[in-house]
Coordinates of C-alpha atoms in Angstrom, one line a residue:
X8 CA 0.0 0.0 0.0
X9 CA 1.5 3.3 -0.8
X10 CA 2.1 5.9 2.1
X11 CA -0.4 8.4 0.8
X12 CA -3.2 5.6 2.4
X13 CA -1.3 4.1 5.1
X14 CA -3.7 6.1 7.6
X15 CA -7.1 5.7 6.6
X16 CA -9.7 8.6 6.6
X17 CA -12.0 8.0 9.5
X18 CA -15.8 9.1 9.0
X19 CA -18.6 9.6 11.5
X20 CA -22.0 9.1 9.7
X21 CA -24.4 9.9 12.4
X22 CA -27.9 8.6 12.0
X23 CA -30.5 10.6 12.4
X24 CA -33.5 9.1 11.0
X25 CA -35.8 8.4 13.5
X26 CA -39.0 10.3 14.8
X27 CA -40.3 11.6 18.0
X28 CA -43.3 9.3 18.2
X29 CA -41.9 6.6 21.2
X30 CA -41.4 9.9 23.3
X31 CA -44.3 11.9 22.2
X32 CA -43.3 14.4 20.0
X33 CA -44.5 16.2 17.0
X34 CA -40.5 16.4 15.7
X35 CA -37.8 14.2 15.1
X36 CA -36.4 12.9 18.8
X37 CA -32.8 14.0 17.9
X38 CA -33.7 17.7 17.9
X39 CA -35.3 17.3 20.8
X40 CA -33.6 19.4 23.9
X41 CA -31.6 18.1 26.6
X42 CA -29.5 20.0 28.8
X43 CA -30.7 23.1 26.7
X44 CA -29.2 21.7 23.2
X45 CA -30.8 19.4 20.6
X46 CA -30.4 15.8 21.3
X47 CA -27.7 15.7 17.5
X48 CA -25.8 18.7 18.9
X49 CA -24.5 16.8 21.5
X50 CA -23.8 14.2 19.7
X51 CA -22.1 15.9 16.9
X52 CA -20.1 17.9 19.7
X53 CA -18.6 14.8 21.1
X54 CA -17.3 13.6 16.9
X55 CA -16.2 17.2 16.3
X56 CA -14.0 17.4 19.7
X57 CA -12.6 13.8 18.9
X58 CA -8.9 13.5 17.2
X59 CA -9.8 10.0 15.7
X60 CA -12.4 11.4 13.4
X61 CA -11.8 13.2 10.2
X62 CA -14.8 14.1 9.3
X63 CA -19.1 13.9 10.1
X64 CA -21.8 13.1 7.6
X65 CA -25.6 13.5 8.9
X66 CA -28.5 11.4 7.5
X67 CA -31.1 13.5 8.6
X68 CA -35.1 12.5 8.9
X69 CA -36.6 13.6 5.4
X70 CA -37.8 17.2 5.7
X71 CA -35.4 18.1 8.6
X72 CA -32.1 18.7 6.7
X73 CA -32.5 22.6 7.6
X74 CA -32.6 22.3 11.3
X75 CA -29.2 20.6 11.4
X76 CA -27.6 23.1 8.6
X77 CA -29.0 25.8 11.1
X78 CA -27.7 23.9 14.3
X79 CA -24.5 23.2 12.7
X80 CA -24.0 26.6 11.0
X81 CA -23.9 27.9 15.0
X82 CA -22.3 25.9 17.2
X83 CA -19.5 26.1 13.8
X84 CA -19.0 21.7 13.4
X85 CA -16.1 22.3 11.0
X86 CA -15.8 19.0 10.8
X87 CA -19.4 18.5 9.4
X88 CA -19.4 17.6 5.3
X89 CA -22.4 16.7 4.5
X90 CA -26.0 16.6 5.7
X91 CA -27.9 14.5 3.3
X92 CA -31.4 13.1 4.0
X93 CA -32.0 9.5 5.0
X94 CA -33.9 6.7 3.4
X95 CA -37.5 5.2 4.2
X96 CA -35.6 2.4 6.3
X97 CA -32.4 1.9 8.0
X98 CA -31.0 -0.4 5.3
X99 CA -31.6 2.7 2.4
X100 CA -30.4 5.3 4.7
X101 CA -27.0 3.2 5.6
X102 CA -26.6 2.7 1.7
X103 CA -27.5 6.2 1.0
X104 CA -24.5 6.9 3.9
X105 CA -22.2 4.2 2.2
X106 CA -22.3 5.9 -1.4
X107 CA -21.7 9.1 0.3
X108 CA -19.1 7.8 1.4
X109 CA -16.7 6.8 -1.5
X110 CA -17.3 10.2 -3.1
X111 CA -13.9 11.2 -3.5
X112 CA -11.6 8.3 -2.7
X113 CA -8.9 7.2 -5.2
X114 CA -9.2 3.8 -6.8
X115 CA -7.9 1.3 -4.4
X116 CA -8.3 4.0 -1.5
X117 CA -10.4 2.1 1.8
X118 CA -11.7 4.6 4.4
X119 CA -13.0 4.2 8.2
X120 CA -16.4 4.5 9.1
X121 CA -18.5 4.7 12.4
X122 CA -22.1 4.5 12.0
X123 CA -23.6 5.8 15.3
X124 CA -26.9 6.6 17.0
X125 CA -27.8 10.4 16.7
X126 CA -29.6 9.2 20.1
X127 CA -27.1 8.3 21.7
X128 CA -25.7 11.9 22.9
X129 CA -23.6 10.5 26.0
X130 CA -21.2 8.6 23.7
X131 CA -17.5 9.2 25.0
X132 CA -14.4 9.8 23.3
X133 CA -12.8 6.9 24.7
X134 CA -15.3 4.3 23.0
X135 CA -14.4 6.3 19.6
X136 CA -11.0 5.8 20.3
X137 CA -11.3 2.2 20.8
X138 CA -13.1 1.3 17.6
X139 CA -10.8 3.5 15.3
X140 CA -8.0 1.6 17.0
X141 CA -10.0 -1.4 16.6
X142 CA -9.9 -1.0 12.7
X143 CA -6.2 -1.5 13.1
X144 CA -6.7 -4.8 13.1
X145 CA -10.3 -5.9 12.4
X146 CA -12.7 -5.6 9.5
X147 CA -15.7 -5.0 11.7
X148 CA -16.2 -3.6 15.1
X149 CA -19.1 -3.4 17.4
X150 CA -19.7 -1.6 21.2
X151 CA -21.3 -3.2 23.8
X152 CA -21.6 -4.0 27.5
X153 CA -22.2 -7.1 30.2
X154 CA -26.2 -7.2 30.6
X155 CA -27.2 -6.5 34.1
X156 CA -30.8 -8.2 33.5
X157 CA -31.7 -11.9 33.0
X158 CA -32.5 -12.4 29.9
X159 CA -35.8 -14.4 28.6
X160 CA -36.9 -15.9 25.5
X161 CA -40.7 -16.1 25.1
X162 CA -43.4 -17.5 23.3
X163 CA -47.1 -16.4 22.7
X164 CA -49.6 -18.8 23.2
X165 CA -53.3 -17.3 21.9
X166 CA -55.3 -15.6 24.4
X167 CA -53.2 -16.6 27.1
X168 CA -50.3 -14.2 26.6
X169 CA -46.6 -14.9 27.0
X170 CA -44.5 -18.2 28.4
X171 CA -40.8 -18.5 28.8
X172 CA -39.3 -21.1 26.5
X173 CA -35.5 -20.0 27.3
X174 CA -33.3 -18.0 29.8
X175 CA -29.6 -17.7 28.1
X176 CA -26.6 -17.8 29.9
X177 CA -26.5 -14.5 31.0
X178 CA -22.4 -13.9 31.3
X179 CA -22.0 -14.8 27.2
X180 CA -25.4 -12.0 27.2
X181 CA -24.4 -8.1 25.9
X182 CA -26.0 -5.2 25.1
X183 CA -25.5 -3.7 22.0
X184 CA -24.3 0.1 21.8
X185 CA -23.1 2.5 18.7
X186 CA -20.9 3.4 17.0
X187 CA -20.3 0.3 14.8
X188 CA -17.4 0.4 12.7
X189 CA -16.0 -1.1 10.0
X190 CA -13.5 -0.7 6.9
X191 CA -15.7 0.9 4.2
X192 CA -14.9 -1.6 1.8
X193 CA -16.0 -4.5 4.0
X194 CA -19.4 -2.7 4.7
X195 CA -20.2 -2.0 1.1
X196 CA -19.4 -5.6 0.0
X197 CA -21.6 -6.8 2.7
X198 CA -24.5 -4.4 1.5
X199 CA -23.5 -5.5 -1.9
X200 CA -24.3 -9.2 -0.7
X201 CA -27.4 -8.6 0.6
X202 CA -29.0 -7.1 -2.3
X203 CA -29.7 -10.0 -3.8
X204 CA -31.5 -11.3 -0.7
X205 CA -35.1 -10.4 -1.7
X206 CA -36.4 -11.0 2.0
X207 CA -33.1 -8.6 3.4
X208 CA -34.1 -6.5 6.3
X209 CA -32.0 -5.3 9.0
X210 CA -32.3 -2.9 12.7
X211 CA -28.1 -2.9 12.4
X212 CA -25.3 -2.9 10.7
X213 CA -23.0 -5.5 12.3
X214 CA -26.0 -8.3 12.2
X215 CA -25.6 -7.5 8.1
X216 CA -22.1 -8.4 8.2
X217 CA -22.2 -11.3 9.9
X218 CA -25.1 -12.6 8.2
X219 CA -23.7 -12.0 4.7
X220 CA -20.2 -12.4 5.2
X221 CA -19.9 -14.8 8.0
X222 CA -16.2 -15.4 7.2
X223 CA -15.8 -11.3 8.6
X224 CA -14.7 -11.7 12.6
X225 CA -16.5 -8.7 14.4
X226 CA -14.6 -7.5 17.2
X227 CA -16.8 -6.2 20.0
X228 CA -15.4 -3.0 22.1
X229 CA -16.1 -2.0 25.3
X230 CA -19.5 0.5 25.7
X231 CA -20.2 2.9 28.4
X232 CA -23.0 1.9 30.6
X233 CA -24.6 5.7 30.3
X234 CA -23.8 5.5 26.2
X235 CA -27.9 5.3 26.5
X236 CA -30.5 5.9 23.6
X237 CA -33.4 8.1 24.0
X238 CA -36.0 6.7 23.1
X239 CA -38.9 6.1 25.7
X240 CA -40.3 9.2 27.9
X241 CA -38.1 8.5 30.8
X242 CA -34.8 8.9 28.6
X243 CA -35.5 12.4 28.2
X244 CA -35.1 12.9 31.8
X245 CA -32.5 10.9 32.7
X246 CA -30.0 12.1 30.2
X247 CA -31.5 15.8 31.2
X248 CA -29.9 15.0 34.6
X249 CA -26.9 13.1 33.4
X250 CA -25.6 16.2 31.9
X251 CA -26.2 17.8 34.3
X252 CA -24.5 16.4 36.9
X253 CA -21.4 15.6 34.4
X254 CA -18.3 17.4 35.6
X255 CA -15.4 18.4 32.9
X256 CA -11.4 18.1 33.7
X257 CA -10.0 21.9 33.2
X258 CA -7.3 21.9 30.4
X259 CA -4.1 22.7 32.4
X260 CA -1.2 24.8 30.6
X261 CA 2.1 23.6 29.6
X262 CA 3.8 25.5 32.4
X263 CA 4.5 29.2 33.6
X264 CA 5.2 30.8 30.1
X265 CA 2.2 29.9 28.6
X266 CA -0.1 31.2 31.4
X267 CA 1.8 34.4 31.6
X268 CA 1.4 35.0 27.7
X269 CA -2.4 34.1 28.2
X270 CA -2.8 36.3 30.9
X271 CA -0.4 39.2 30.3
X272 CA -2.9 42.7 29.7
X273 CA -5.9 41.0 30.9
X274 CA -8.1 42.2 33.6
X275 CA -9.7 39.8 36.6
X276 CA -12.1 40.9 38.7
X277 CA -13.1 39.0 41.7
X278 CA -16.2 39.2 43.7
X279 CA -15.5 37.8 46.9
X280 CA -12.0 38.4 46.5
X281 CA -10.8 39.0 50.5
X282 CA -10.0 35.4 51.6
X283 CA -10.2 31.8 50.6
X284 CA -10.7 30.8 46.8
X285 CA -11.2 34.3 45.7
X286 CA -8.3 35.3 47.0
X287 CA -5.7 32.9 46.2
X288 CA -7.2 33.2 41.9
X289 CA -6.4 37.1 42.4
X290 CA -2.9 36.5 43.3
X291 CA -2.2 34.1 41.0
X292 CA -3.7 35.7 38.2
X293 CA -1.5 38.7 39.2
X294 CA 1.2 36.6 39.4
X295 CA 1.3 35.8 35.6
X296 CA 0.6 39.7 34.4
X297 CA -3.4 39.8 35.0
X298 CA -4.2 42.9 36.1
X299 CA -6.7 41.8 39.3
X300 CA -8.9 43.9 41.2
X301 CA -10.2 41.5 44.4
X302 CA -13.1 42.8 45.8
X303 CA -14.8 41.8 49.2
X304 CA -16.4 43.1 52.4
X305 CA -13.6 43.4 54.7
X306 CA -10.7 44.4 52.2
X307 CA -12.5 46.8 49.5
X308 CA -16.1 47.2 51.4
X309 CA -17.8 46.1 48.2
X310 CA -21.0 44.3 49.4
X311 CA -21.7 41.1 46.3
X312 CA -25.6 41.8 47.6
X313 CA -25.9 45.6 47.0
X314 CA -26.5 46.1 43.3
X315 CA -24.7 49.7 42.9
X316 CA -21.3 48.3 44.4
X317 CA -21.0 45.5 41.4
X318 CA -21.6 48.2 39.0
X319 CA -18.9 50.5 40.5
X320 CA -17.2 48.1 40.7
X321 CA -16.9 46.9 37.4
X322 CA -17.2 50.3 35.8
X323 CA -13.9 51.0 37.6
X324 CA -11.7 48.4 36.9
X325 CA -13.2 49.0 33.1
X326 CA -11.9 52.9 33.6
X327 CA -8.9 51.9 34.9
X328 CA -7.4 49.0 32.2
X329 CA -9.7 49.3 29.1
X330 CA -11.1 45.7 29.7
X331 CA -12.3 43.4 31.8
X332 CA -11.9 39.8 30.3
X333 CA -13.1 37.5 33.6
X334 CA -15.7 38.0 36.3
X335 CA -15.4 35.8 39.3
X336 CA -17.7 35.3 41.9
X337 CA -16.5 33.0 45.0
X338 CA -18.5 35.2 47.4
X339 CA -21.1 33.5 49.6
X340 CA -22.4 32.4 52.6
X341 CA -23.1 29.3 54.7
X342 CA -26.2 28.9 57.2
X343 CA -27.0 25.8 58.8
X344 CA -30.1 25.3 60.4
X345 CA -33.5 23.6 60.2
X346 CA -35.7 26.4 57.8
X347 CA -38.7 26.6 59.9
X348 CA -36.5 27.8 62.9
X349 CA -34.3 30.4 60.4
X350 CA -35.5 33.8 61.1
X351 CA -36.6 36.5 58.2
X352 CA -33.0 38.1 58.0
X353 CA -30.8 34.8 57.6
X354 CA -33.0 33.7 55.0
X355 CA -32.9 36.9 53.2
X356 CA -29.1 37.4 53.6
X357 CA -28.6 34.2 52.1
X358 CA -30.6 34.7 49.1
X359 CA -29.1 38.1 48.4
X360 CA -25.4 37.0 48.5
X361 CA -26.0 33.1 47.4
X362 CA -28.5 33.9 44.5
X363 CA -29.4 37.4 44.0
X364 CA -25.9 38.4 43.8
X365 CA -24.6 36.2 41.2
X366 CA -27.4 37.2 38.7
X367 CA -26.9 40.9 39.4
X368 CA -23.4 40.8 38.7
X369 CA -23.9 38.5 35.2
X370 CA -26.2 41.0 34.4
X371 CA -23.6 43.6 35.0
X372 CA -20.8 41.7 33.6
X373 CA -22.7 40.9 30.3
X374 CA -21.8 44.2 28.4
X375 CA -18.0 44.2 29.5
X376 CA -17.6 40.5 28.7
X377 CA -19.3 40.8 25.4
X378 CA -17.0 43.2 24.4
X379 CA -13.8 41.2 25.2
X380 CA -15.8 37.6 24.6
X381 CA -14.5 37.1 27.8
X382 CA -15.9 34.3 30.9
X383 CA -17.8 34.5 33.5
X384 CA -17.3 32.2 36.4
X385 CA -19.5 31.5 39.5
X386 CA -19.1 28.6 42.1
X387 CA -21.5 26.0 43.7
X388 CA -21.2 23.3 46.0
X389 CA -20.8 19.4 46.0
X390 CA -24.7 19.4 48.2
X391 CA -26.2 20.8 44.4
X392 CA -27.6 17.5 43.2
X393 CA -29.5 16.7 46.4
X394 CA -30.0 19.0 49.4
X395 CA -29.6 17.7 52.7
X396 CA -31.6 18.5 55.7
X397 CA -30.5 22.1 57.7
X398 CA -28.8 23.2 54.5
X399 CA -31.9 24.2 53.0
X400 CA -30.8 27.3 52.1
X401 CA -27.0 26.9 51.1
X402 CA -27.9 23.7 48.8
X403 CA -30.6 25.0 46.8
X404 CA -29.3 28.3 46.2
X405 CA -26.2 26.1 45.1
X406 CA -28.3 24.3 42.6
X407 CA -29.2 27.3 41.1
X408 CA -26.0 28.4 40.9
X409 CA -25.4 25.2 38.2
X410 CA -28.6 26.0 36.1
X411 CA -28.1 29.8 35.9
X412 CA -24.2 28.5 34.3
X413 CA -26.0 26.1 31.8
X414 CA -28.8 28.7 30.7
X415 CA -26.1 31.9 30.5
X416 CA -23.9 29.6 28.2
X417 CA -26.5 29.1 26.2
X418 CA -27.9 32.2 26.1
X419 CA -24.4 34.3 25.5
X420 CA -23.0 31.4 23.2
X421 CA -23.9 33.8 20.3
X422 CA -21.9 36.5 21.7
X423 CA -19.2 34.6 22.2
X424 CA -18.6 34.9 26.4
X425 CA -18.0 31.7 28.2
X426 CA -20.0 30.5 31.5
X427 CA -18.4 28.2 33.3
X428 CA -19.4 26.6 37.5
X429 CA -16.6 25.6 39.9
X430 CA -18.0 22.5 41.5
X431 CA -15.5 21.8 44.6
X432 CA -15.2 19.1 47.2
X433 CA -15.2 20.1 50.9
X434 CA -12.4 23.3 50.7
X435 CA -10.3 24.2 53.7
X436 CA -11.9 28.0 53.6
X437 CA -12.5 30.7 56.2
X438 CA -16.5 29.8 55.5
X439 CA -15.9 26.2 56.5
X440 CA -14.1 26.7 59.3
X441 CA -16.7 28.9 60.9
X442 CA -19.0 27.0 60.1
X443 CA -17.5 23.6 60.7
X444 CA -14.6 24.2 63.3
X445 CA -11.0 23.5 62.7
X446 CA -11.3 19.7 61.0
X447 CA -8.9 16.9 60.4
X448 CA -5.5 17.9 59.0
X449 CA -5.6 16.7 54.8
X450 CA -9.2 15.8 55.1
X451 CA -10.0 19.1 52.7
X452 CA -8.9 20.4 49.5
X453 CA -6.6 23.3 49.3
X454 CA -8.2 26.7 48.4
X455 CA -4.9 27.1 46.2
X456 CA -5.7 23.8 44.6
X457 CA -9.4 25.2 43.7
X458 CA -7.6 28.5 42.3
X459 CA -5.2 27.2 40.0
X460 CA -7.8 24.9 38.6
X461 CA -10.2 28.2 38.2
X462 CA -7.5 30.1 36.3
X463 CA -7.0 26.8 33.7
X464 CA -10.4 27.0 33.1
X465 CA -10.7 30.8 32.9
X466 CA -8.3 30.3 30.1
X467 CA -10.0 27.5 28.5
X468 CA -13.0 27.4 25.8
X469 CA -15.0 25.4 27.7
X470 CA -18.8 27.0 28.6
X471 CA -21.8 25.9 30.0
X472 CA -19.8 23.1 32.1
X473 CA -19.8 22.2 35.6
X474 CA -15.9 21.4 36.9
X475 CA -15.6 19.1 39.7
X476 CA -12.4 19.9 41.6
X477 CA -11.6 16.7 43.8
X478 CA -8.5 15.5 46.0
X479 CA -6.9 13.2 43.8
X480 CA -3.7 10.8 44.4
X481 CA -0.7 12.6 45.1
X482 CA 0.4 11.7 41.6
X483 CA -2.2 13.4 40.1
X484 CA -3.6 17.3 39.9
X485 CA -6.7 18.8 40.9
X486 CA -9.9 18.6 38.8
X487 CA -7.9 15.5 36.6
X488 CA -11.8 13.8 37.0
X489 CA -13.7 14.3 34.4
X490 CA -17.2 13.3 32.4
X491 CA -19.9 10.9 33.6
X492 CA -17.3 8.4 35.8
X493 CA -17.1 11.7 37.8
X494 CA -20.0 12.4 37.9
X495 CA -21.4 9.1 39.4
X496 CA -18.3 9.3 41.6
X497 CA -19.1 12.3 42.6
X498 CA -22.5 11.5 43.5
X499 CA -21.4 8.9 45.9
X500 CA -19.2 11.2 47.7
X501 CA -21.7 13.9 48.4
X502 CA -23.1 12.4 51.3
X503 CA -20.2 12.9 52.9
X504 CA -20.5 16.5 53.7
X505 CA -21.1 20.1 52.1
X506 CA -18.1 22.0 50.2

């Protein structure tokens, strides 16, 4: 083989097909919204961000082909070729996909090609990894995973419903997943096979291979147990939640040059800037050229809960440098109690400074970031994805914290400023410890741990996410967790106390 094809192209054809009618809906279920993006976005997002893939094709539902130019067109899928509309059944539409697909390819040229779910929005990069690698060495490739559920083979008899006629072996049992891949050549022959099969009819690729060319091993790799399809009611919501509660690892820099040349001329501000978190991003920001104005209560006076402050604030530091790139809020307060014995003022202190005050200063910020498509960045705690009893107040207003994020990244995505959350476990700060007492040495993250993972994602591209910053093995940095494992980790941990 010559060296001009010794590395394949690798394609994504993502299927889109299907309707909304299982879940209810009047459109197609892949533009339906979760996490406030269509169901294909999210899917397309995870092939764009992937290294393994060259390049996307869509085979949309007939009559939808606009919606995904128009959701593509925005969120800028460079990687995006064609959007073409699928066929009456999954066998036209995978054909339609496969002559698509040897447009352009010399003679004697083979390609990659994942066929995968538009459904399926929770795919990681780590399965598409695996199946590219996969083609390495094998013709075919499937995902799946271990079955957690007995199995059972039935039979109907008339009026008197269903009987079990056989229970498998359960451990040989798996659950099949997408993306399937294969070489393009070995797809199209099998395709090619099964045309002259006049009963041919088929839910999946891989079951066409093996079918018509049994000779064809198909290598199975390893799925992801939240890798789910949406396609009853109750997928909506859960994979609402699941990205909601999935945490993202901050890109760190290379080392002290790079953040100094990303942060050199840029101004910080910092709303709750006196102690703790706040304090420690201020002075590391400084540290690498950022001009940084901290602001807090007993250093500057500035009160997060009084309206007029945050604008005189912000108009200042604006007067002052010309700019203001990030906005930083780490200011807030922690009151534990049971609610019904909280008087008036606690509860209304902690909704100004926990809730009020973040939206005023996003509103605020909105004009200055816009103008510098710079990032706003707010905090919540690791008590957001259940509340637990006498933190009422802290916890909820935490939760909102993640939901304001996900809705300002969406709504500012068009004017190009970032909204990101800070999601950290139990932190040795000032608030803690008069709220907790002095606690066991090492038992709590480092404030400076939760800065320095703030400032990587301050100078990332990353908005709308929610960044779990964890104690990890000595060997490893702060906020290395990341996706859905971290998420379900997470999870576990949070009934372990409040950040």
């Amino acid at each position: 083989m010559s060296e001009h094809f010794a590395k394949p192209r690798t394609t994504a054809v993502i299927l889109a097909g299907g309707t909304g009618q299982r879940v209810g809906l009047s459109i197609p279920k892949q533009l339906l919204k979760i996490a406030g993006k269509a169901v294909i976005e999210h899917t397309l997002t995870t092939f764009e961000n992937a290294d393994s893939i060259d390049d996307i094709i869509v085979l949309m539902a007939p009559g939808y082909v606009p919606d995904v130019e128009k959701i593509v067109a925005k969120a800028g899928f460079a990687k995006v070729t064609k959007i073409i509309e699928g066929g009456s059944t999954r066998n036209e539409t995978t054909e339609r996909a496969i002559a698509a697909l040897g447009e352009g390819l010399a003679e004697g040229e083979d390609a990659n090609v994942l066929f995968h779910d538009a459904v399926r929005p929770l795919l990681s990069e780590r399965v598409i990894d695996d199946c590219v690698t996969a083609l390495e060495r094998y013709q075919a490739v499937d995902v799946a995973i271990p079955s957690a559920d007995t199995i059972i083979v039935t039979r109907t008899h008339g009026e008197d419903g269903e009987f079990i006629t056989e229970i498998p072996d359960r451990s040989r049992l798996r659950r099949g997943q997408t993306p399937q891949a294969f070489k393009l050549s070995t797809i199209r022959r099998a395709y090619e096979v099964a045309a002259n099969d006049p009963n041919f009819q088929a839910t999946d690729d891989c079951s066409v291979v093996l079918k018509y060319l049994p000779d064809v091993p198909i290598h199975v790799v390893a799925g992801d147990e939240y890798n789910m399809k949406v396609t009853q009611p109750v997928d909506v919501f859960i994979a609402d939640k699941l990205f909601q509660l999935a945490s993202t690892a901050a890109p760190e820099q290379a080392d002290e040059a790079a953040y100094r040349e990303l942060l050199t001329g840029k101004t910080l501000v910092v709303f709750g800037g006196s102690y703790g978190i706040g304090k420690d991003i201020a002075e590391l920001a400084a540290r690498f050229g950022a001009k940084t104005y901290a602001l807090g209560r007993s250093t500057t006076g500035t009160h997060v809960e009084n309206p007029e402050e945050v604008d005189d604030a912000l108009s200042t530091a604006y007067a002052e440098t010309g700019r203001i790139d990030y906005v930083i809020n780490t200011a807030g307060v922690l009151r534990i109690g049971k609610l019904a014995e909280t008087d008036n003022a606690t509860i209304e202190e902690a909704l100004k400074v926990n809730y009020l005050a973040p939206v005023q200063i996003a509103r605020s910020s909105y004009k200055y970031l816009a103008e510098t498509k710079g990032q706003l960045l707010l905090y919540t705690s690791s008590s957001y994805t259940r509340g637990r009893a006498e933190y009422s107040l802290y916890s909820s207003t935490k939760a909102a914290m993640v939901n304001l994020t996900q809705a300002l990244s969406d709504e500012w995505a068009g004017d190009g400023i970032r909204v990101n959350c800070i999601n950290p476990e139990r932190t040795a700060t000032p608030m803690r410890t008069k709220a907790f007492g002095q606690e066991p040495a090492g038992s709590l993250l480092s404030s400076e741990a939760v800065a320095q993972t703030s400032l990587d994602v301050l100078l990332s591209e990353l908005t709308g996410h929610v960044i779990d910053v964890r104690q990890q093995d000595p060997t490893a940095g702060a906020g290395t967790a990341s996706g859905f494992e971290a998420a379900l980790a997470a999870v576990l941990d949070r009934q372990d106390g409040v950040a």
